[in-house]
Coordinates of C-alpha atoms in Angstrom, one line a residue:
M1 CA 22.8 -49.7 -25.5
A2 CA 21.5 -47.8 -22.6
M3 CA 19.3 -44.7 -23.0
K4 CA 21.1 -41.5 -21.7
I5 CA 19.1 -38.8 -20.1
V6 CA 19.5 -35.8 -17.9
C7 CA 17.3 -35.2 -15.0
D8 CA 16.4 -32.7 -12.3
F9 CA 14.4 -32.4 -9.3
E10 CA 12.8 -29.3 -7.5
T11 CA 11.9 -29.9 -4.0
H12 CA 10.0 -28.6 -1.0
N13 CA 12.2 -26.2 0.9
H14 CA 9.9 -23.7 2.7
D15 CA 10.3 -22.5 6.3
G16 CA 8.9 -24.7 8.9
A17 CA 8.8 -27.8 6.7
D18 CA 8.9 -31.0 8.7
K19 CA 8.9 -33.3 5.6
T20 CA 10.0 -32.7 2.0
G21 CA 9.5 -34.2 -1.4
V22 CA 9.6 -33.5 -5.2
W23 CA 7.3 -31.0 -6.7
A24 CA 8.9 -30.9 -10.1
V25 CA 10.9 -33.4 -12.1
C26 CA 12.3 -33.1 -15.7
I27 CA 13.7 -35.8 -17.8
C28 CA 15.6 -34.7 -21.0
D29 CA 16.9 -37.2 -23.7
L30 CA 20.6 -36.4 -23.9
N31 CA 20.7 -37.1 -27.7
N32 CA 17.5 -34.9 -28.5
I33 CA 16.9 -32.1 -26.1
D34 CA 13.5 -31.5 -27.6
N35 CA 12.5 -34.9 -26.4
I36 CA 11.8 -33.7 -22.8
M37 CA 9.2 -34.6 -20.1
V38 CA 8.1 -32.6 -16.9
G39 CA 6.2 -34.3 -14.0
D40 CA 5.2 -33.1 -10.4
S41 CA 6.5 -36.0 -8.3
I42 CA 9.3 -38.5 -8.0
D43 CA 6.9 -41.2 -9.0
D44 CA 7.0 -39.7 -12.5
F45 CA 10.7 -40.3 -12.7
F46 CA 10.3 -44.0 -11.7
D47 CA 7.4 -44.5 -14.0
F48 CA 9.4 -43.1 -16.8
C49 CA 12.3 -45.6 -16.1
K50 CA 9.7 -48.5 -16.0
E51 CA 7.9 -47.6 -19.1
A52 CA 11.3 -47.0 -21.1
N53 CA 11.8 -50.7 -21.0
C54 CA 15.5 -50.4 -21.3
D55 CA 18.8 -49.9 -19.4
I56 CA 19.2 -46.2 -18.6
E57 CA 22.1 -43.9 -17.7
C58 CA 20.9 -41.0 -16.0
Y59 CA 22.8 -37.7 -15.0
Y60 CA 21.8 -35.2 -12.2
H61 CA 23.9 -32.1 -11.8
N62 CA 24.7 -32.3 -8.1
L63 CA 23.7 -35.8 -7.2
K64 CA 24.4 -35.3 -3.5
F65 CA 21.2 -33.4 -3.4
D66 CA 18.9 -35.2 -5.8
G67 CA 20.3 -38.6 -4.8
E68 CA 18.9 -38.2 -1.3
F69 CA 15.4 -38.2 -2.5
I70 CA 16.1 -41.1 -5.0
I71 CA 17.6 -43.2 -1.9
Y72 CA 14.6 -42.2 0.3
H73 CA 12.2 -43.5 -2.3
L74 CA 14.0 -46.7 -2.9
L75 CA 14.2 -47.7 0.8
N76 CA 10.4 -46.7 1.4
N77 CA 9.4 -48.9 -1.7
D78 CA 11.0 -52.2 -0.3
Y79 CA 14.3 -51.9 -2.1
E80 CA 17.2 -53.5 -0.4
Y81 CA 20.9 -52.5 -0.4
S82 CA 23.4 -54.9 -2.0
N83 CA 26.9 -54.7 -2.9
A84 CA 26.7 -57.5 -5.5
K85 CA 28.1 -57.0 -8.9
K86 CA 24.8 -58.0 -10.4
L87 CA 21.8 -56.6 -8.8
K88 CA 18.5 -58.6 -8.5
E89 CA 15.1 -57.1 -8.9
K90 CA 14.3 -54.5 -6.0
E91 CA 17.9 -54.2 -5.0
F92 CA 20.1 -51.1 -5.3
K93 CA 23.7 -49.9 -4.5
T94 CA 25.5 -46.7 -4.3
F95 CA 28.9 -45.4 -4.4
I96 CA 29.2 -42.7 -1.9
D97 CA 32.6 -42.0 -0.3
S98 CA 33.5 -41.5 3.3
N99 CA 33.2 -37.7 2.9
G100 CA 29.6 -38.0 1.7
V101 CA 30.5 -37.4 -2.0
F102 CA 27.9 -39.1 -4.3
Y103 CA 29.2 -40.7 -7.5
S104 CA 26.5 -43.1 -8.4
I105 CA 23.2 -44.8 -7.4
T106 CA 22.2 -48.1 -9.3
F107 CA 19.0 -50.0 -9.1
K108 CA 17.1 -53.0 -10.8
L109 CA 13.8 -52.1 -12.2
E110 CA 11.7 -54.7 -14.1
G111 CA 14.7 -56.5 -15.5
H112 CA 16.5 -53.3 -16.5
T113 CA 19.5 -51.5 -14.8
I114 CA 19.2 -47.9 -14.0
K115 CA 22.5 -46.2 -13.4
I116 CA 22.4 -42.6 -12.0
Y117 CA 25.6 -40.5 -12.3
D118 CA 26.6 -37.0 -11.1
S119 CA 27.2 -34.8 -14.2
L120 CA 29.0 -32.3 -11.9
K121 CA 32.0 -34.9 -11.5
K122 CA 32.3 -34.7 -15.5
I123 CA 31.7 -30.9 -15.7
P124 CA 32.7 -29.1 -12.5
L125 CA 30.9 -26.1 -13.2
S126 CA 27.5 -24.6 -12.2
V127 CA 24.6 -24.7 -14.7
D128 CA 25.0 -21.0 -15.3
S129 CA 28.6 -21.4 -15.9
I130 CA 28.1 -24.3 -18.5
A131 CA 25.5 -22.2 -20.3
N132 CA 28.3 -19.3 -20.6
S133 CA 31.2 -21.9 -21.4
Y134 CA 29.6 -24.2 -23.8
L135 CA 26.5 -22.8 -25.3
K136 CA 27.5 -19.2 -26.5
G137 CA 25.1 -18.3 -29.4
I138 CA 22.6 -20.7 -28.2
E139 CA 19.3 -19.3 -26.7
L140 CA 19.4 -21.2 -23.4
N141 CA 19.8 -19.3 -20.2
K142 CA 19.9 -20.4 -16.5
G143 CA 16.6 -19.1 -15.0
I144 CA 15.7 -18.2 -11.5
I145 CA 12.8 -19.3 -9.2
D146 CA 12.2 -18.8 -5.6
Y147 CA 13.4 -22.2 -3.8
T148 CA 11.7 -21.2 -0.6
K149 CA 8.2 -20.6 -1.8
D150 CA 5.6 -23.1 -0.1
R151 CA 4.2 -25.2 -2.8
T152 CA 2.4 -27.7 -0.6
H153 CA -1.1 -26.3 -0.7
D154 CA -3.2 -26.4 -3.9
Y155 CA 0.0 -26.1 -6.1
K156 CA -0.4 -27.2 -9.6
L157 CA 2.8 -27.1 -11.8
E158 CA 1.0 -26.9 -15.1
E159 CA -0.2 -23.4 -14.0
H160 CA 3.4 -22.2 -13.7
E161 CA 5.0 -22.0 -17.1
D162 CA 7.9 -19.9 -15.8
E163 CA 8.9 -22.8 -13.5
I164 CA 8.4 -25.3 -16.0
E165 CA 10.7 -23.4 -18.4
Y166 CA 13.3 -23.1 -15.7
I167 CA 13.7 -26.8 -14.9
K168 CA 13.4 -27.6 -18.6
S169 CA 16.4 -25.1 -19.2
D170 CA 18.5 -26.6 -16.5
C171 CA 18.3 -30.1 -18.0
Q172 CA 18.8 -28.9 -21.6
I173 CA 21.9 -26.8 -20.8
V174 CA 23.6 -29.9 -19.0
A175 CA 22.5 -32.3 -21.7
L176 CA 23.9 -30.3 -24.6
A177 CA 27.3 -30.0 -22.7
L178 CA 27.4 -33.7 -21.7
K179 CA 26.8 -34.7 -25.3
Q180 CA 29.8 -32.9 -26.5
H181 CA 31.8 -34.9 -24.0
F182 CA 30.2 -38.2 -24.9
D183 CA 30.7 -37.4 -28.7
K184 CA 34.6 -37.1 -28.0
G185 CA 34.5 -40.6 -26.4
M186 CA 34.6 -39.4 -22.8
N187 CA 32.6 -42.1 -21.1
K188 CA 34.1 -42.3 -17.7
M189 CA 32.3 -41.4 -14.5
T190 CA 34.5 -38.3 -13.8
L191 CA 36.6 -35.8 -15.5
S192 CA 39.8 -37.1 -14.0
G193 CA 38.8 -40.7 -15.3
D194 CA 38.4 -39.3 -18.8
A195 CA 41.6 -37.4 -18.8
F196 CA 43.6 -40.4 -17.5
K197 CA 42.1 -42.7 -20.3
N198 CA 42.8 -40.1 -23.0
Y199 CA 46.5 -39.8 -21.6
V200 CA 47.0 -43.6 -21.9
D201 CA 45.3 -43.6 -25.3
L202 CA 47.5 -40.7 -26.7
S203 CA 50.8 -41.8 -25.1
F204 CA 50.7 -45.5 -24.9
K205 CA 48.1 -46.3 -27.5
G206 CA 45.7 -47.6 -24.9
N207 CA 48.1 -50.1 -23.5
M208 CA 48.0 -50.1 -19.7
Q209 CA 50.9 -52.7 -19.7
H210 CA 53.1 -50.0 -21.2
F211 CA 51.8 -47.5 -18.9
R212 CA 53.0 -49.6 -16.0
R213 CA 56.3 -50.1 -17.2
R214 CA 56.9 -46.5 -16.9
F215 CA 54.7 -45.8 -13.8
P216 CA 54.7 -49.1 -11.7
C217 CA 52.0 -49.7 -9.0
L218 CA 54.0 -49.1 -5.9
D219 CA 51.4 -50.4 -3.4
S220 CA 53.0 -53.8 -3.0
Y221 CA 56.5 -52.4 -2.4
K222 CA 57.3 -52.3 1.2
L223 CA 60.1 -50.5 2.8
N224 CA 62.8 -52.7 4.4
T225 CA 62.7 -51.0 7.6
T226 CA 60.0 -49.3 9.9
I227 CA 59.7 -45.6 10.0
Q228 CA 59.7 -43.7 13.3
L229 CA 57.3 -40.9 13.4
L230 CA 58.5 -37.9 15.5
H231 CA 55.2 -36.5 16.7
N232 CA 54.1 -39.7 18.5
D233 CA 57.3 -41.7 18.7
E234 CA 55.6 -44.5 16.9
E235 CA 57.3 -46.9 14.4
V236 CA 55.0 -47.8 11.4
E237 CA 55.6 -50.1 8.4
M238 CA 54.9 -48.2 5.1
T239 CA 54.6 -49.2 1.4
Y240 CA 56.5 -47.0 -1.1
D241 CA 53.1 -45.4 -1.9
D242 CA 52.6 -44.5 1.8
Y243 CA 55.9 -43.0 2.1
I244 CA 55.3 -40.8 -1.2
R245 CA 52.0 -39.6 0.0
K246 CA 53.8 -38.0 3.1
A247 CA 55.1 -35.4 0.6
Y248 CA 51.8 -34.7 -1.1
V249 CA 50.9 -31.0 -0.4
G250 CA 48.3 -28.8 -2.0
G251 CA 48.4 -25.3 -3.4
W252 CA 50.0 -22.2 -1.8
T253 CA 47.5 -19.7 -0.5
Y254 CA 48.9 -17.0 1.8
V255 CA 48.3 -13.6 3.1
N256 CA 51.5 -11.7 3.4
T257 CA 51.5 -10.8 7.2
H258 CA 54.9 -9.2 6.8
H259 CA 53.7 -6.6 4.5
K260 CA 54.2 -3.0 5.7
K261 CA 50.4 -2.3 5.7
Y262 CA 49.3 -5.6 7.5
D263 CA 47.3 -4.8 10.8
K264 CA 48.5 -7.4 13.4
V265 CA 45.6 -6.4 15.8
K266 CA 42.8 -6.8 13.2
R267 CA 44.8 -9.5 11.4
E268 CA 44.1 -8.2 7.9
L269 CA 45.9 -6.5 5.1
S270 CA 44.2 -3.3 3.7
I271 CA 45.3 -1.6 0.4
Y272 CA 44.0 1.8 -0.6
S273 CA 45.8 2.3 -3.9
D274 CA 45.9 0.7 -7.3
G275 CA 46.8 -3.0 -7.5
C276 CA 46.7 -6.0 -9.8
V277 CA 46.0 -9.8 -10.0
L278 CA 48.1 -12.0 -12.0
D279 CA 47.0 -15.6 -12.8
V280 CA 49.3 -18.4 -14.2
N281 CA 48.1 -19.9 -17.4
S282 CA 47.3 -23.6 -16.7
E283 CA 49.6 -23.9 -13.9
H284 CA 49.5 -27.7 -13.2
P285 CA 49.8 -28.7 -17.0
Y286 CA 52.9 -26.2 -17.2
S287 CA 54.4 -28.0 -14.2
M288 CA 53.9 -31.5 -16.0
H289 CA 55.3 -30.1 -19.3
S290 CA 59.0 -30.2 -20.4
T291 CA 60.8 -26.8 -20.2
Q292 CA 62.0 -26.7 -23.8
G293 CA 61.7 -23.8 -26.2
D294 CA 58.5 -21.8 -25.5
Y295 CA 58.0 -23.6 -22.3
Y296 CA 61.4 -22.5 -20.6
D297 CA 61.1 -22.0 -16.9
V298 CA 63.2 -19.4 -15.2
N299 CA 63.2 -21.5 -12.2
G300 CA 64.7 -24.6 -13.7
P301 CA 63.4 -27.9 -15.4
H302 CA 60.4 -29.9 -14.6
L303 CA 61.8 -33.3 -14.0
M304 CA 59.0 -35.7 -13.4
P305 CA 59.4 -39.2 -11.7
M306 CA 59.1 -42.5 -13.3
F307 CA 60.1 -46.2 -12.8
T308 CA 60.6 -47.9 -9.5
P309 CA 62.3 -45.5 -7.0
L310 CA 65.1 -46.7 -4.4
F311 CA 64.8 -46.1 -0.8
F312 CA 67.9 -45.1 1.3
K313 CA 68.8 -44.0 4.7
G314 CA 70.3 -40.4 5.4
K315 CA 70.6 -37.5 3.0
A316 CA 69.5 -38.0 -0.6
E317 CA 72.4 -36.2 -2.0
D318 CA 74.8 -38.6 -0.3
N319 CA 73.1 -41.5 -2.1
I320 CA 73.0 -40.3 -5.5
E321 CA 76.2 -42.2 -6.6
E322 CA 74.6 -45.6 -5.2
F323 CA 71.4 -44.8 -6.9
Q324 CA 73.1 -44.3 -10.3
K325 CA 74.5 -47.9 -10.1
S326 CA 71.0 -49.0 -10.7
Y327 CA 69.9 -46.0 -13.0
C328 CA 73.1 -45.0 -14.7
R329 CA 73.4 -41.5 -16.5
V330 CA 70.0 -40.3 -15.2
T331 CA 69.3 -37.2 -13.0
P332 CA 67.5 -38.2 -9.8
I333 CA 64.8 -36.3 -8.1
Y334 CA 63.9 -37.2 -4.7
I335 CA 61.7 -37.1 -1.5
Q336 CA 63.6 -36.3 1.7
H337 CA 62.4 -37.4 5.1
L338 CA 64.0 -35.1 7.7
K339 CA 63.7 -33.2 11.0
I340 CA 64.3 -29.5 11.0
D341 CA 64.5 -26.5 13.3
F342 CA 63.8 -23.4 11.3
E343 CA 63.0 -19.8 11.5
L344 CA 61.9 -17.4 8.6
K345 CA 64.4 -15.2 7.2
E346 CA 63.8 -11.3 7.3
R347 CA 62.5 -11.2 3.7
G348 CA 61.5 -14.9 3.5
I349 CA 58.1 -16.3 2.5
P350 CA 56.6 -19.1 4.5
C351 CA 56.6 -22.4 2.5
I352 CA 56.7 -25.2 5.2
K353 CA 53.2 -26.6 5.4
N354 CA 51.6 -26.9 8.8
K355 CA 50.3 -30.4 8.9
H356 CA 48.0 -29.4 11.8
A357 CA 46.3 -26.6 10.0
S358 CA 42.6 -26.5 9.4
L359 CA 41.2 -27.1 6.0
W360 CA 38.7 -24.3 6.1
I361 CA 39.9 -21.5 8.4
G362 CA 42.9 -21.1 6.5
E363 CA 44.9 -19.9 9.3
D364 CA 48.6 -20.7 9.9
D365 CA 48.8 -23.0 6.8
W366 CA 52.3 -22.1 6.4
L367 CA 54.8 -22.0 9.3
E368 CA 57.3 -19.3 10.1
T369 CA 59.1 -21.0 12.8
S370 CA 59.5 -24.4 14.5
N371 CA 59.8 -22.6 17.9
H372 CA 63.4 -24.1 18.4
E373 CA 62.1 -27.6 18.1
L374 CA 62.6 -30.3 15.5
Y375 CA 59.6 -30.5 13.1
E376 CA 59.2 -33.7 10.9
L377 CA 58.8 -33.2 7.1
W378 CA 58.6 -35.2 4.1
V379 CA 59.5 -33.0 1.2
T380 CA 60.7 -33.0 -2.4
N381 CA 64.0 -31.7 -3.5
V382 CA 62.0 -28.9 -5.1
D383 CA 60.5 -27.9 -1.7
L384 CA 63.6 -28.2 0.1
D385 CA 65.5 -25.7 -2.2
L386 CA 62.6 -23.1 -1.3
I387 CA 63.1 -23.9 2.3
F388 CA 66.7 -23.1 2.3
E389 CA 66.1 -19.9 0.4
N390 CA 63.5 -18.7 2.8
Y391 CA 64.5 -20.0 6.2
N392 CA 67.4 -19.9 8.6
I393 CA 68.0 -23.5 9.4
N394 CA 69.1 -23.9 13.2
D395 CA 69.3 -27.6 13.1
I396 CA 68.6 -30.4 10.6
E397 CA 68.7 -34.1 10.6
Y398 CA 68.4 -36.1 7.4
I399 CA 66.6 -39.5 8.2
D400 CA 65.8 -41.4 4.9
C401 CA 64.9 -40.6 1.4
M402 CA 63.4 -42.1 -1.8
L403 CA 65.2 -41.4 -5.2
F404 CA 63.3 -41.4 -8.6
V405 CA 64.3 -41.3 -12.2
G406 CA 63.7 -37.8 -13.3
A407 CA 62.7 -37.0 -16.9
E408 CA 61.1 -34.3 -18.9
G409 CA 58.6 -34.8 -21.7
L410 CA 56.5 -37.5 -20.1
F411 CA 53.1 -35.6 -20.6
D412 CA 54.0 -33.5 -23.6
I413 CA 52.1 -35.4 -26.1
Y414 CA 48.9 -35.2 -24.0
I415 CA 49.3 -31.5 -22.9
D416 CA 50.4 -30.4 -26.6
H417 CA 47.3 -32.2 -28.0
W418 CA 44.8 -30.2 -25.5
I419 CA 46.6 -27.0 -26.0
N420 CA 46.3 -27.4 -29.9
E421 CA 42.7 -28.4 -29.4
K422 CA 42.0 -25.2 -27.2
V423 CA 43.7 -23.0 -29.8
N424 CA 41.8 -24.4 -32.8
A425 CA 38.6 -24.3 -30.9
T426 CA 39.2 -20.6 -30.1
K427 CA 39.9 -19.9 -33.7
A428 CA 36.6 -21.7 -34.8
K429 CA 34.7 -19.9 -32.0
D430 CA 33.5 -23.3 -30.7
A431 CA 33.0 -22.7 -27.0
G432 CA 32.1 -26.2 -26.1
R433 CA 35.1 -27.6 -27.7
R434 CA 37.3 -25.0 -26.0
Q435 CA 35.9 -25.7 -22.5
I436 CA 36.4 -29.3 -22.9
A437 CA 40.1 -28.7 -23.9
K438 CA 40.5 -26.5 -20.7
L439 CA 39.0 -29.1 -18.4
L440 CA 41.1 -32.1 -19.9
L441 CA 44.3 -29.9 -19.5
N442 CA 43.7 -29.6 -15.8
G443 CA 42.0 -32.9 -15.2
L444 CA 45.0 -35.4 -15.4
G445 CA 47.5 -34.5 -12.6
G446 CA 45.2 -35.3 -9.7
K447 CA 44.2 -38.7 -11.1
F448 CA 47.9 -40.0 -10.3
G449 CA 47.4 -39.2 -6.7
Q450 CA 44.0 -40.9 -6.3
R451 CA 43.9 -42.4 -2.8
T452 CA 44.3 -46.1 -2.4
K453 CA 42.7 -46.6 1.1
S454 CA 38.9 -46.0 0.8
S455 CA 35.8 -46.4 2.5
M456 CA 32.2 -45.7 1.6
K457 CA 28.9 -44.8 3.3
V458 CA 25.9 -47.1 3.0
P459 CA 22.4 -45.7 3.4
K460 CA 19.7 -47.2 5.6
L461 CA 16.4 -45.9 6.9
V462 CA 16.2 -44.9 10.5
N463 CA 13.1 -43.3 11.9
N464 CA 11.9 -42.4 8.4
Q465 CA 15.1 -40.6 7.7
V466 CA 18.2 -41.8 5.5
K467 CA 21.2 -42.3 7.7
Y468 CA 24.5 -43.4 6.6
E469 CA 27.0 -45.9 8.1
K470 CA 30.8 -46.2 7.1
V471 CA 32.1 -49.4 5.5
E472 CA 35.7 -50.2 4.8
L473 CA 36.5 -51.3 1.1
E474 CA 39.5 -53.2 -0.2
D475 CA 42.4 -51.0 -1.1
R476 CA 42.4 -49.6 -4.6
E477 CA 45.5 -49.8 -6.8
S478 CA 47.3 -46.5 -7.0
Y479 CA 48.5 -44.9 -10.2
Y480 CA 51.8 -43.2 -9.4
T481 CA 51.3 -40.7 -6.6
A482 CA 54.7 -39.2 -7.1
V483 CA 53.6 -37.6 -10.4
S484 CA 51.0 -35.5 -8.3
V485 CA 53.5 -34.7 -5.6
F486 CA 56.1 -33.2 -8.1
M487 CA 53.4 -31.6 -10.2
C488 CA 52.2 -29.7 -7.2
A489 CA 55.8 -29.0 -5.9
Y490 CA 56.6 -27.3 -9.4
S491 CA 53.4 -25.4 -9.1
R492 CA 54.2 -23.9 -5.7
R493 CA 57.7 -23.1 -6.9
T494 CA 56.2 -21.0 -9.8
I495 CA 54.1 -18.9 -7.5
I496 CA 56.3 -18.6 -4.5
K497 CA 59.4 -17.7 -6.7
A498 CA 57.3 -15.0 -8.4
A499 CA 56.1 -13.7 -5.1
M500 CA 59.7 -13.6 -3.7
S501 CA 60.7 -11.5 -6.9
V502 CA 58.2 -8.8 -5.9
Y503 CA 58.5 -9.1 -2.3
D504 CA 57.7 -5.4 -1.6
H505 CA 54.5 -5.4 -3.5
F506 CA 53.2 -8.9 -2.7
C507 CA 49.9 -9.1 -0.7
Y508 CA 48.2 -12.5 -1.3
A509 CA 48.6 -15.5 -3.3
D510 CA 45.8 -18.0 -4.1
T511 CA 47.2 -21.2 -5.7
D512 CA 47.9 -19.9 -9.1
S513 CA 47.4 -16.1 -8.6
L514 CA 49.4 -13.2 -7.1
H515 CA 47.8 -10.0 -5.7
L516 CA 50.0 -7.2 -5.7
D517 CA 49.7 -3.5 -4.4
C518 CA 50.9 -1.8 -7.6
P519 CA 49.8 -1.5 -11.3
Y520 CA 51.1 -4.1 -13.5
S521 CA 53.1 -1.3 -15.4
E522 CA 55.4 -0.8 -12.3
I523 CA 56.2 -4.6 -11.9
K524 CA 60.0 -5.3 -12.5
S525 CA 60.6 -8.9 -12.3
D526 CA 62.3 -11.4 -14.5
K527 CA 60.2 -14.2 -12.7
I528 CA 57.0 -12.8 -13.9
R529 CA 56.2 -13.1 -17.7
V530 CA 52.9 -12.0 -18.9
D531 CA 51.2 -13.4 -21.9
S532 CA 47.4 -14.3 -22.1
A533 CA 47.9 -17.4 -24.1
K534 CA 51.4 -19.1 -23.4
L535 CA 51.4 -21.9 -20.9
G536 CA 53.0 -21.1 -17.6
Y537 CA 53.0 -17.4 -18.3
F538 CA 51.1 -14.9 -16.1
D539 CA 47.9 -13.2 -17.4
L540 CA 46.7 -9.9 -16.1
E541 CA 43.4 -11.1 -14.5
S542 CA 42.1 -7.7 -13.1
E543 CA 43.1 -4.5 -11.5
F544 CA 41.8 -3.0 -8.3
V545 CA 41.5 0.4 -6.6
K546 CA 41.5 -1.1 -3.0
A547 CA 41.4 -4.3 -1.4
R548 CA 41.5 -6.2 1.9
F549 CA 43.0 -9.5 2.5
I550 CA 41.9 -11.3 5.8
K551 CA 43.0 -15.0 5.4
S552 CA 43.3 -17.8 2.9
K553 CA 40.2 -17.6 0.5
C554 CA 38.8 -14.7 2.2
Y555 CA 39.3 -11.3 0.6
I556 CA 37.5 -8.4 -1.1
E557 CA 38.7 -6.3 -4.1
C558 CA 37.2 -3.3 -5.6
T559 CA 38.1 -3.8 -9.3
K560 CA 38.1 -1.4 -12.1
N561 CA 35.2 -2.3 -14.7
G562 CA 36.1 0.4 -17.2
E563 CA 37.6 3.8 -17.7
L564 CA 36.7 7.1 -19.3
D565 CA 39.0 10.0 -19.7
G566 CA 41.0 8.3 -16.7
I567 CA 38.0 8.3 -14.5
H568 CA 36.6 4.9 -13.3
D569 CA 32.9 4.8 -14.5
E570 CA 32.0 1.7 -12.5
I571 CA 33.7 0.0 -9.6
M572 CA 32.6 -3.6 -8.9
M573 CA 33.4 -5.8 -5.7
N574 CA 35.1 -8.9 -6.1
I575 CA 34.4 -10.9 -3.0
K576 CA 35.8 -14.4 -2.2
V577 CA 34.9 -16.1 1.3
A578 CA 35.3 -19.9 1.3
G579 CA 32.0 -21.3 2.5
L580 CA 29.9 -18.1 1.8
L581 CA 26.7 -18.9 -0.3
R582 CA 27.2 -16.7 -3.2
S583 CA 23.8 -16.6 -4.8
Y584 CA 20.4 -15.1 -3.9
M585 CA 21.4 -12.7 -1.3
K586 CA 18.9 -10.2 -2.6
R587 CA 15.2 -10.4 -1.3
W588 CA 12.9 -11.7 -4.0
D589 CA 10.2 -9.3 -3.2
D590 CA 12.7 -6.5 -4.1
R591 CA 12.6 -7.7 -7.7
E592 CA 10.3 -6.4 -10.5
Q593 CA 8.0 -9.1 -11.8
G594 CA 8.9 -10.4 -15.2
K595 CA 11.4 -12.7 -16.8
I596 CA 14.8 -12.7 -15.0
T597 CA 17.6 -12.1 -17.5
R598 CA 21.1 -13.5 -17.5
E599 CA 22.5 -10.1 -16.4
D600 CA 19.9 -10.0 -13.6
R601 CA 21.2 -13.3 -12.5
K602 CA 24.8 -12.3 -12.6
Q603 CA 23.9 -9.1 -10.5
L604 CA 22.2 -11.3 -7.9
F605 CA 25.4 -13.5 -7.5
K606 CA 27.4 -10.4 -7.1
D607 CA 24.9 -8.3 -5.0
L608 CA 26.0 -9.4 -1.4
N609 CA 25.0 -6.0 0.0
I610 CA 28.4 -5.5 1.8
D611 CA 30.3 -2.3 2.0
F612 CA 34.0 -2.4 1.7
E613 CA 34.5 -0.9 5.0
D614 CA 32.3 -3.5 6.7
F615 CA 34.4 -6.4 5.5
H616 CA 36.4 -7.5 8.7
R617 CA 36.6 -10.4 10.9
G618 CA 33.2 -10.7 12.8
L619 CA 31.1 -9.4 9.8
I620 CA 27.9 -11.4 9.9
I621 CA 26.3 -11.8 6.4
K622 CA 22.6 -12.6 6.7
D623 CA 21.4 -15.7 4.9
G624 CA 25.0 -16.4 3.8
S625 CA 25.1 -20.1 4.3
N626 CA 23.0 -23.2 3.4
K627 CA 23.1 -26.2 5.6
A628 CA 21.7 -29.5 4.5
K629 CA 19.3 -31.1 7.0
R630 CA 17.8 -34.6 6.4
I631 CA 14.1 -35.0 7.2
K632 CA 11.3 -37.1 6.2
G633 CA 11.2 -37.5 2.4
G634 CA 14.8 -36.4 1.8
V635 CA 16.9 -33.2 2.4
I636 CA 16.2 -29.5 2.9
L637 CA 18.6 -26.5 2.8
K638 CA 18.4 -24.4 5.8
R639 CA 19.5 -20.7 5.2
G640 CA 21.6 -19.2 8.0
D641 CA 23.8 -16.3 8.8
F642 CA 27.5 -16.6 7.9
E643 CA 30.3 -15.0 10.0
I644 CA 33.8 -14.3 8.9
K645 CA 35.9 -15.5 11.8

């Protein structure tokens, strides 16, 4: 059995550095956090692996960073890249996807296999959040050090006890949390992998053949006709899975540009009155659960797809009778391929996805009009109902469709198990057990939509820097993409229907949350049911006294942090800007000397030194971004200014 360890590097990142390297390394035994070693170079890590004289499973929290240094070291020490299943001595391989996401690094050292994984893929939380979520009552806090300090001249790690304790604490926090996952049999590389295995174990007693009877692999099923694409007039061949993926749309984030206080010149919505934020409890698990009893949905049932779908030309509704000749006495759900000319109704809410929208800018994600042209869409019947409610349809042409057997309860065993686990863990005040339940509840749905077409990046050394070249891989087998497609559709329906029901107060939506310009006590809507524990209900997340919404994932809210005799005793700013570095905005020399507490660190995360009235497009936040730059030895993070555009 392989030894399990958690590791961390601290690396040179000072201004003007033309090369970098490891100045501190920590290795912690995952099964005994008191068995811990600290060194001052990357050689200490490789020496440990050599002297252990056994196979090793090693976890870094954010392998994308630390892995660069490992790969650089391997390439500079005569290791050769190999894609063989069994590595030879002085060979290594990596699993880095085409987007540069690191999953694993494996190398052979003196007859033993060293496998390095990313613990962030199993626990997608910062180290500080892990400490807060898993280790309540345990005296282990995420510390703070100065990452930009020059440690290249006469620096001796053993003389800096505070920095030794910092790196030790980081490793011990991650090790304690990971052990809780492993103790529950969660041994896959990723959280979604753990969730999927657990679903098959609970619902099919671990039998993948039984799983495949319900959810067949649709990669080998080819449509009996080519599909003509409107945007480039091209005819393409598709598998069933290709067709289904056309309807795969993510979460709904939207600033209400039709709000009476929206400024069309500044392109922002400013609210100077009391408001509230409501979040849906476990939105995706709710969308996968049946709607019986306590899980009743005012918007309708959650029919999920299964079995082999059938493909038809024309309108789905016109093919139901033919479909039911193969699947009698079932209620079909479907994906419709169509061309549509649309325009938003007077009090409609945009819900047609702009397929050309930028992933980061967040502008025009949802279209209001097709400008009197036919727009090509693949949509579920759930989305189509929303479109008819919110748009005037000038013209529509139904091209083809895919009909599925729809059923409720396909995921109830799994979801109910982890809801009960979460409730029992809360009663037992077991923070780690509760956090695992939360992660597993939300980790399943996305696995069904895992991409089949894949490529990876292979590292090589060029001019003493690590470079990557893209290599295409054989297609992976899909799970059943339609599950993810309909899960997301029901989730969007939940939040959009709620927004529609409070249209006059609706300011902003962020996937599973509504931001409204009134106190919760003034909300009158049968679509918004509030309960802090019930699945699919809304929870009152926070209240604000003023807010500004600029675009998707870009807003500021001054939230109430307590009241005394009706007077707010403290107002805190909640700032969310996609791409903005959230930590270390405050200068280090402004801090008093001494040990940094957890509360100090929380304040550093929140203290962006931004005044509410400055928060507009064009605001430049000093040192608000980090950009990775590869140089000799590994990678450094270059701090730069961040602009809200």
